[in-house]
Amino acid sequence: MSGLSIDDLKIQILENIRIVNDYPKKGIKFRDITTLLQHKDLFFALIEALKNRYEKYEIDFVAGIESRGFIFGSPLAYALKKGFVPIRKKGKLPHKVFQKEYLLEYGSDTLEIHQDAFCGVLNPKVLLIDDLIATGGTAKASEELIMQAGGKCVEACFLMDLKMLSQDVNLKTNVFSVLELWD
Ligand code: AMP
């Protein structure tokens, strides 16, 4: 399976994502990636395929959004031999942070990035990664944090894009999704 392109892997990725209905609350169709992660060959092939895509880009850092963005972002950064920057929920990062509040369906949440996340690199170019984009609030806040910390987001990469929810999202950067899901 190793060496396959992202297009070649799409069907297997789709087949290995479990849908959990009404989690974490009624009406939500939760896309559970743990079933994909336990499939060692597919997990490896996915990271390899992403590596093949992004080694053609000029990137200094991969920034992953807590927590599932860490699962894909860390091995990708390692494979690309680039730095990894965590974008975390409020209160989790120990040093000075920039923070961004964003709206959820009910209420709000806050994400943070270390102020010195990209220090030592001039005009840092950053790949943003998460497992899924829905309304885009999380990705938008993360993109703004990357800019605030002095980075330029070169692309936002998601394993899944819930198109019915993400259609009106306007990130400044290009969005790349492995799977575009319409239901
Ligand atoms: P949003 O800000 O609406 O784009 O939500 C994206 C974030 O919420 C991502 O970090 C996802 O991990 C999580 N998320 C939202 N909807 C789902 C879903 N249906 N299944 C799994 N994760 C989800």
mmCIF file of C-alpha atoms and ligand atoms in Angstrom:
data_model
loop_
_atom_site.group_PDB
_atom_site.id
_atom_site.type_symbol
_atom_site.label_atom_id
_atom_site.label_comp_id
_atom_site.label_asym_id
_atom_site.label_seq_id
_atom_site.Cartn_x
_atom_site.Cartn_y
_atom_site.Cartn_z
ATOM 1 C CA MET A 1 0.000 0.000 0.000
ATOM 2 C CA SER A 2 2.999 2.245 0.582
ATOM 3 C CA GLY A 3 3.772 4.461 -2.414
ATOM 4 C CA LEU A 4 0.119 4.972 -3.383
ATOM 5 C CA SER A 5 -1.138 8.477 -4.138
ATOM 6 C CA ILE A 6 -3.738 10.283 -2.090
ATOM 7 C CA ASP A 7 -6.295 9.590 -4.840
ATOM 8 C CA ASP A 8 -5.476 5.870 -4.748
ATOM 9 C CA LEU A 9 -6.042 5.798 -0.989
ATOM 10 C CA LYS A 10 -9.341 7.671 -0.817
ATOM 11 C CA ILE A 11 -11.681 4.676 -0.898
ATOM 12 C CA GLN A 12 -9.759 2.775 1.757
ATOM 13 C CA ILE A 13 -9.590 5.835 3.981
ATOM 14 C CA LEU A 14 -13.333 6.345 3.632
ATOM 15 C CA GLU A 15 -13.995 2.673 4.408
ATOM 16 C CA ASN A 16 -11.847 2.877 7.529
ATOM 17 C CA ILE A 17 -13.460 5.911 9.118
ATOM 18 C CA ARG A 18 -16.188 4.869 11.520
ATOM 19 C CA ILE A 19 -19.348 6.896 11.754
ATOM 20 C CA VAL A 20 -20.742 7.234 15.267
ATOM 21 C CA ASN A 21 -24.219 8.716 15.209
ATOM 22 C CA ASP A 22 -25.409 11.095 17.924
ATOM 23 C CA TYR A 23 -21.908 11.620 19.386
ATOM 24 C CA PRO A 24 -21.010 13.787 21.269
ATOM 25 C CA LYS A 25 -24.619 14.933 21.093
ATOM 26 C CA LYS A 26 -27.830 14.090 19.276
ATOM 27 C CA GLY A 27 -27.821 14.872 15.565
ATOM 28 C CA ILE A 28 -24.024 14.812 15.119
ATOM 29 C CA LYS A 29 -22.578 12.233 12.742
ATOM 30 C CA PHE A 30 -19.142 11.858 14.321
ATOM 31 C CA ARG A 31 -16.299 10.732 12.033
ATOM 32 C CA ASP A 32 -14.094 8.502 14.153
ATOM 33 C CA ILE A 33 -10.519 8.205 12.868
ATOM 34 C CA THR A 34 -9.365 5.633 15.473
ATOM 35 C CA THR A 35 -10.389 2.833 13.096
ATOM 36 C CA LEU A 36 -8.105 4.290 10.437
ATOM 37 C CA LEU A 37 -5.212 4.772 12.872
ATOM 38 C CA GLN A 38 -5.263 1.138 14.003
ATOM 39 C CA HIS A 39 -4.775 0.089 10.354
ATOM 40 C CA LYS A 40 -0.978 0.354 10.304
ATOM 41 C CA ASP A 41 -0.473 0.047 6.541
ATOM 42 C CA LEU A 42 -3.132 2.600 5.729
ATOM 43 C CA PHE A 43 -1.911 5.077 8.357
ATOM 44 C CA PHE A 44 1.633 4.732 7.036
ATOM 45 C CA ALA A 45 0.512 5.057 3.405
ATOM 46 C CA LEU A 46 -1.542 8.166 4.197
ATOM 47 C CA ILE A 47 1.387 9.952 5.859
ATOM 48 C CA GLU A 48 3.650 8.898 2.966
ATOM 49 C CA ALA A 49 1.152 10.251 0.421
ATOM 50 C CA LEU A 50 0.877 13.560 2.306
ATOM 51 C CA LYS A 51 4.656 13.708 2.503
ATOM 52 C CA ASN A 52 4.846 13.269 -1.280
ATOM 53 C CA ARG A 53 2.425 16.153 -1.745
ATOM 54 C CA TYR A 54 4.085 18.536 0.692
ATOM 55 C CA GLU A 55 7.733 17.893 -0.048
ATOM 56 C CA LYS A 56 7.061 19.858 -3.239
ATOM 57 C CA TYR A 57 5.961 22.847 -1.150
ATOM 58 C CA GLU A 58 8.231 25.282 0.598
ATOM 59 C CA ILE A 59 7.325 24.650 4.232
ATOM 60 C CA ASP A 60 9.186 25.402 7.451
ATOM 61 C CA PHE A 61 6.624 24.100 9.971
ATOM 62 C CA VAL A 62 3.578 21.890 10.232
ATOM 63 C CA ALA A 63 1.036 23.313 12.702
ATOM 64 C CA GLY A 64 -1.482 20.809 14.073
ATOM 65 C CA ILE A 65 -4.731 21.692 15.797
ATOM 66 C CA GLU A 66 -5.444 19.956 19.130
ATOM 67 C CA SER A 67 -5.980 17.142 19.312
ATOM 68 C CA ARG A 68 -6.502 15.108 16.185
ATOM 69 C CA GLY A 69 -4.387 17.518 14.142
ATOM 70 C CA PHE A 70 -1.454 16.355 16.298
ATOM 71 C CA ILE A 71 -1.998 12.737 15.237
ATOM 72 C CA PHE A 72 -1.493 13.509 11.545
ATOM 73 C CA GLY A 73 0.654 16.630 11.854
ATOM 74 C CA SER A 74 3.472 15.175 13.972
ATOM 75 C CA PRO A 75 4.338 12.192 11.743
ATOM 76 C CA LEU A 76 4.014 14.408 8.671
ATOM 77 C CA ALA A 77 6.419 17.002 10.123
ATOM 78 C CA TYR A 78 8.815 14.178 11.040
ATOM 79 C CA ALA A 79 8.610 12.683 7.540
ATOM 80 C CA LEU A 80 9.219 16.102 5.979
ATOM 81 C CA LYS A 81 11.990 16.871 8.482
ATOM 82 C CA LYS A 82 10.209 20.084 9.497
ATOM 83 C CA GLY A 83 9.300 21.538 12.860
ATOM 84 C CA PHE A 84 5.930 20.802 14.475
ATOM 85 C CA VAL A 85 3.896 23.516 16.196
ATOM 86 C CA PRO A 86 0.897 22.655 18.369
ATOM 87 C CA ILE A 87 -2.158 24.918 18.368
ATOM 88 C CA ARG A 88 -3.825 24.106 21.673
ATOM 89 C CA LYS A 89 -6.945 24.695 23.690
ATOM 90 C CA LYS A 90 -6.803 27.504 26.240
ATOM 91 C CA GLY A 91 -4.471 26.990 29.196
ATOM 92 C CA LYS A 92 -2.474 24.050 27.822
ATOM 93 C CA LEU A 93 0.621 25.848 26.522
ATOM 94 C CA PRO A 94 3.107 26.805 29.257
ATOM 95 C CA HIS A 95 4.811 29.894 27.803
ATOM 96 C CA LYS A 96 3.537 33.236 26.462
ATOM 97 C CA VAL A 97 0.707 32.767 23.977
ATOM 98 C CA PHE A 98 -1.433 34.527 21.419
ATOM 99 C CA GLN A 99 -5.041 33.519 21.758
ATOM 100 C CA LYS A 100 -8.127 33.549 19.585
ATOM 101 C CA GLU A 101 -11.700 33.009 20.644
ATOM 102 C CA TYR A 102 -14.031 31.489 18.062
ATOM 103 C CA LEU A 103 -17.676 30.574 17.878
ATOM 104 C CA LEU A 104 -19.004 27.048 18.177
ATOM 105 C CA GLU A 105 -22.554 25.929 17.438
ATOM 106 C CA TYR A 106 -23.359 26.756 21.084
ATOM 107 C CA GLY A 107 -20.993 29.092 22.894
ATOM 108 C CA SER A 108 -17.334 29.677 22.126
ATOM 109 C CA ASP A 109 -13.895 28.187 22.562
ATOM 110 C CA THR A 110 -10.346 29.546 22.596
ATOM 111 C CA LEU A 111 -7.212 28.338 20.854
ATOM 112 C CA GLU A 112 -3.638 29.386 21.608
ATOM 113 C CA ILE A 113 -0.212 29.335 19.990
ATOM 114 C CA HIS A 114 3.133 30.102 21.594
ATOM 115 C CA GLN A 115 4.275 33.601 20.701
ATOM 116 C CA ASP A 116 7.707 32.226 19.796
ATOM 117 C CA ALA A 117 6.352 29.220 17.868
ATOM 118 C CA PHE A 118 8.244 30.100 14.687
ATOM 119 C CA CYS A 119 11.206 31.875 16.216
ATOM 120 C CA GLY A 120 14.556 31.536 14.480
ATOM 121 C CA VAL A 121 13.034 31.283 10.983
ATOM 122 C CA LEU A 122 12.679 34.331 8.736
ATOM 123 C CA ASN A 123 9.247 34.567 7.024
ATOM 124 C CA PRO A 124 8.159 31.129 8.237
ATOM 125 C CA LYS A 125 5.914 29.147 5.912
ATOM 126 C CA VAL A 126 3.420 26.942 7.696
ATOM 127 C CA LEU A 127 1.194 24.035 6.727
ATOM 128 C CA LEU A 128 -1.939 23.882 8.922
ATOM 129 C CA ILE A 129 -3.434 20.434 9.518
ATOM 130 C CA ASP A 130 -6.467 18.941 11.233
ATOM 131 C CA ASP A 131 -8.563 15.816 10.811
ATOM 132 C CA LEU A 132 -11.737 17.564 9.732
ATOM 133 C CA ILE A 133 -13.200 20.905 8.715
ATOM 134 C CA ALA A 134 -16.884 21.520 9.381
ATOM 135 C CA THR A 135 -17.997 25.123 9.978
ATOM 136 C CA GLY A 136 -14.371 26.238 9.700
ATOM 137 C CA GLY A 137 -14.287 28.220 12.949
ATOM 138 C CA THR A 138 -11.413 26.155 14.333
ATOM 139 C CA ALA A 139 -9.367 26.450 11.133
ATOM 140 C CA LYS A 140 -10.019 30.183 10.778
ATOM 141 C CA ALA A 141 -8.910 30.870 14.351
ATOM 142 C CA SER A 142 -5.803 28.729 13.802
ATOM 143 C CA GLU A 143 -4.921 30.523 10.583
ATOM 144 C CA GLU A 144 -5.180 33.864 12.397
ATOM 145 C CA LEU A 145 -2.962 32.597 15.228
ATOM 146 C CA ILE A 146 -0.318 31.473 12.727
ATOM 147 C CA MET A 147 -0.338 34.969 11.180
ATOM 148 C CA GLN A 148 -0.219 36.622 14.596
ATOM 149 C CA ALA A 149 2.861 34.576 15.455
ATOM 150 C CA GLY A 150 4.486 35.835 12.242
ATOM 151 C CA GLY A 151 3.872 32.814 10.019
ATOM 152 C CA LYS A 152 2.400 32.548 6.552
ATOM 153 C CA CYS A 153 -0.063 29.717 6.102
ATOM 154 C CA VAL A 154 0.731 28.065 2.752
ATOM 155 C CA GLU A 155 -2.137 25.552 2.838
ATOM 156 C CA ALA A 156 -4.710 24.122 5.234
ATOM 157 C CA CYS A 157 -4.923 20.335 4.976
ATOM 158 C CA PHE A 158 -7.801 18.202 6.268
ATOM 159 C CA LEU A 159 -8.462 14.517 6.079
ATOM 160 C CA MET A 160 -12.185 15.232 5.769
ATOM 161 C CA ASP A 161 -14.154 18.236 4.577
ATOM 162 C CA LEU A 162 -17.845 18.287 5.512
ATOM 163 C CA LYS A 163 -18.869 20.248 2.432
ATOM 164 C CA MET A 164 -22.424 20.971 3.567
ATOM 165 C CA LEU A 165 -20.994 22.950 6.487
ATOM 166 C CA SER A 166 -17.746 24.289 5.049
ATOM 167 C CA GLN A 167 -19.014 25.857 1.831
ATOM 168 C CA ASP A 168 -19.106 29.394 3.185
ATOM 169 C CA VAL A 169 -15.786 29.201 5.021
ATOM 170 C CA ASN A 170 -13.287 31.638 3.654
ATOM 171 C CA LEU A 171 -9.801 30.944 4.814
ATOM 172 C CA LYS A 172 -7.091 33.188 3.417
ATOM 173 C CA THR A 173 -5.094 30.142 2.452
ATOM 174 C CA ASN A 174 -5.837 27.331 0.016
ATOM 175 C CA VAL A 175 -7.730 24.357 1.451
ATOM 176 C CA PHE A 176 -6.794 20.788 0.549
ATOM 177 C CA SER A 177 -8.987 17.914 1.709
ATOM 178 C CA VAL A 178 -8.302 14.229 1.205
ATOM 179 C CA LEU A 179 -12.037 13.404 1.353
ATOM 180 C CA GLU A 180 -14.877 15.755 0.448
ATOM 181 C CA LEU A 181 -17.998 14.478 2.198
ATOM 182 C CA TRP A 182 -21.469 15.658 1.279
ATOM 183 C CA ASP A 183 -23.598 13.885 3.906
HETATM 184 P P1 AMP B 1 -15.312 23.353 12.864
HETATM 185 O O1 AMP B 1 -14.671 24.435 13.684
HETATM 186 O O2 AMP B 1 -16.825 23.434 12.894
HETATM 187 O O3 AMP B 1 -14.780 23.325 11.450
HETATM 188 O O4 AMP B 1 -14.973 21.958 13.553
HETATM 189 C C1 AMP B 1 -13.781 21.304 13.312
HETATM 190 C C2 AMP B 1 -13.239 20.651 14.549
HETATM 191 O O5 AMP B 1 -14.234 19.932 15.260
HETATM 192 C C3 AMP B 1 -12.171 19.660 14.176
HETATM 193 O O6 AMP B 1 -11.083 19.803 15.089
HETATM 194 C C4 AMP B 1 -12.826 18.286 14.285
HETATM 195 O O7 AMP B 1 -11.964 17.358 14.893
HETATM 196 C C5 AMP B 1 -14.086 18.525 15.116
HETATM 197 N N1 AMP B 1 -15.321 18.039 14.471
HETATM 198 C C6 AMP B 1 -16.359 18.788 14.040
HETATM 199 N N2 AMP B 1 -17.346 18.045 13.527
HETATM 200 C C7 AMP B 1 -16.929 16.759 13.603
HETATM 201 C C8 AMP B 1 -17.489 15.484 13.202
HETATM 202 N N3 AMP B 1 -18.687 15.386 12.605
HETATM 203 N N4 AMP B 1 -16.762 14.368 13.428
HETATM 204 C C9 AMP B 1 -15.543 14.446 14.008
HETATM 205 N N5 AMP B 1 -14.959 15.590 14.405
HETATM 206 C C10 AMP B 1 -15.633 16.753 14.218
#
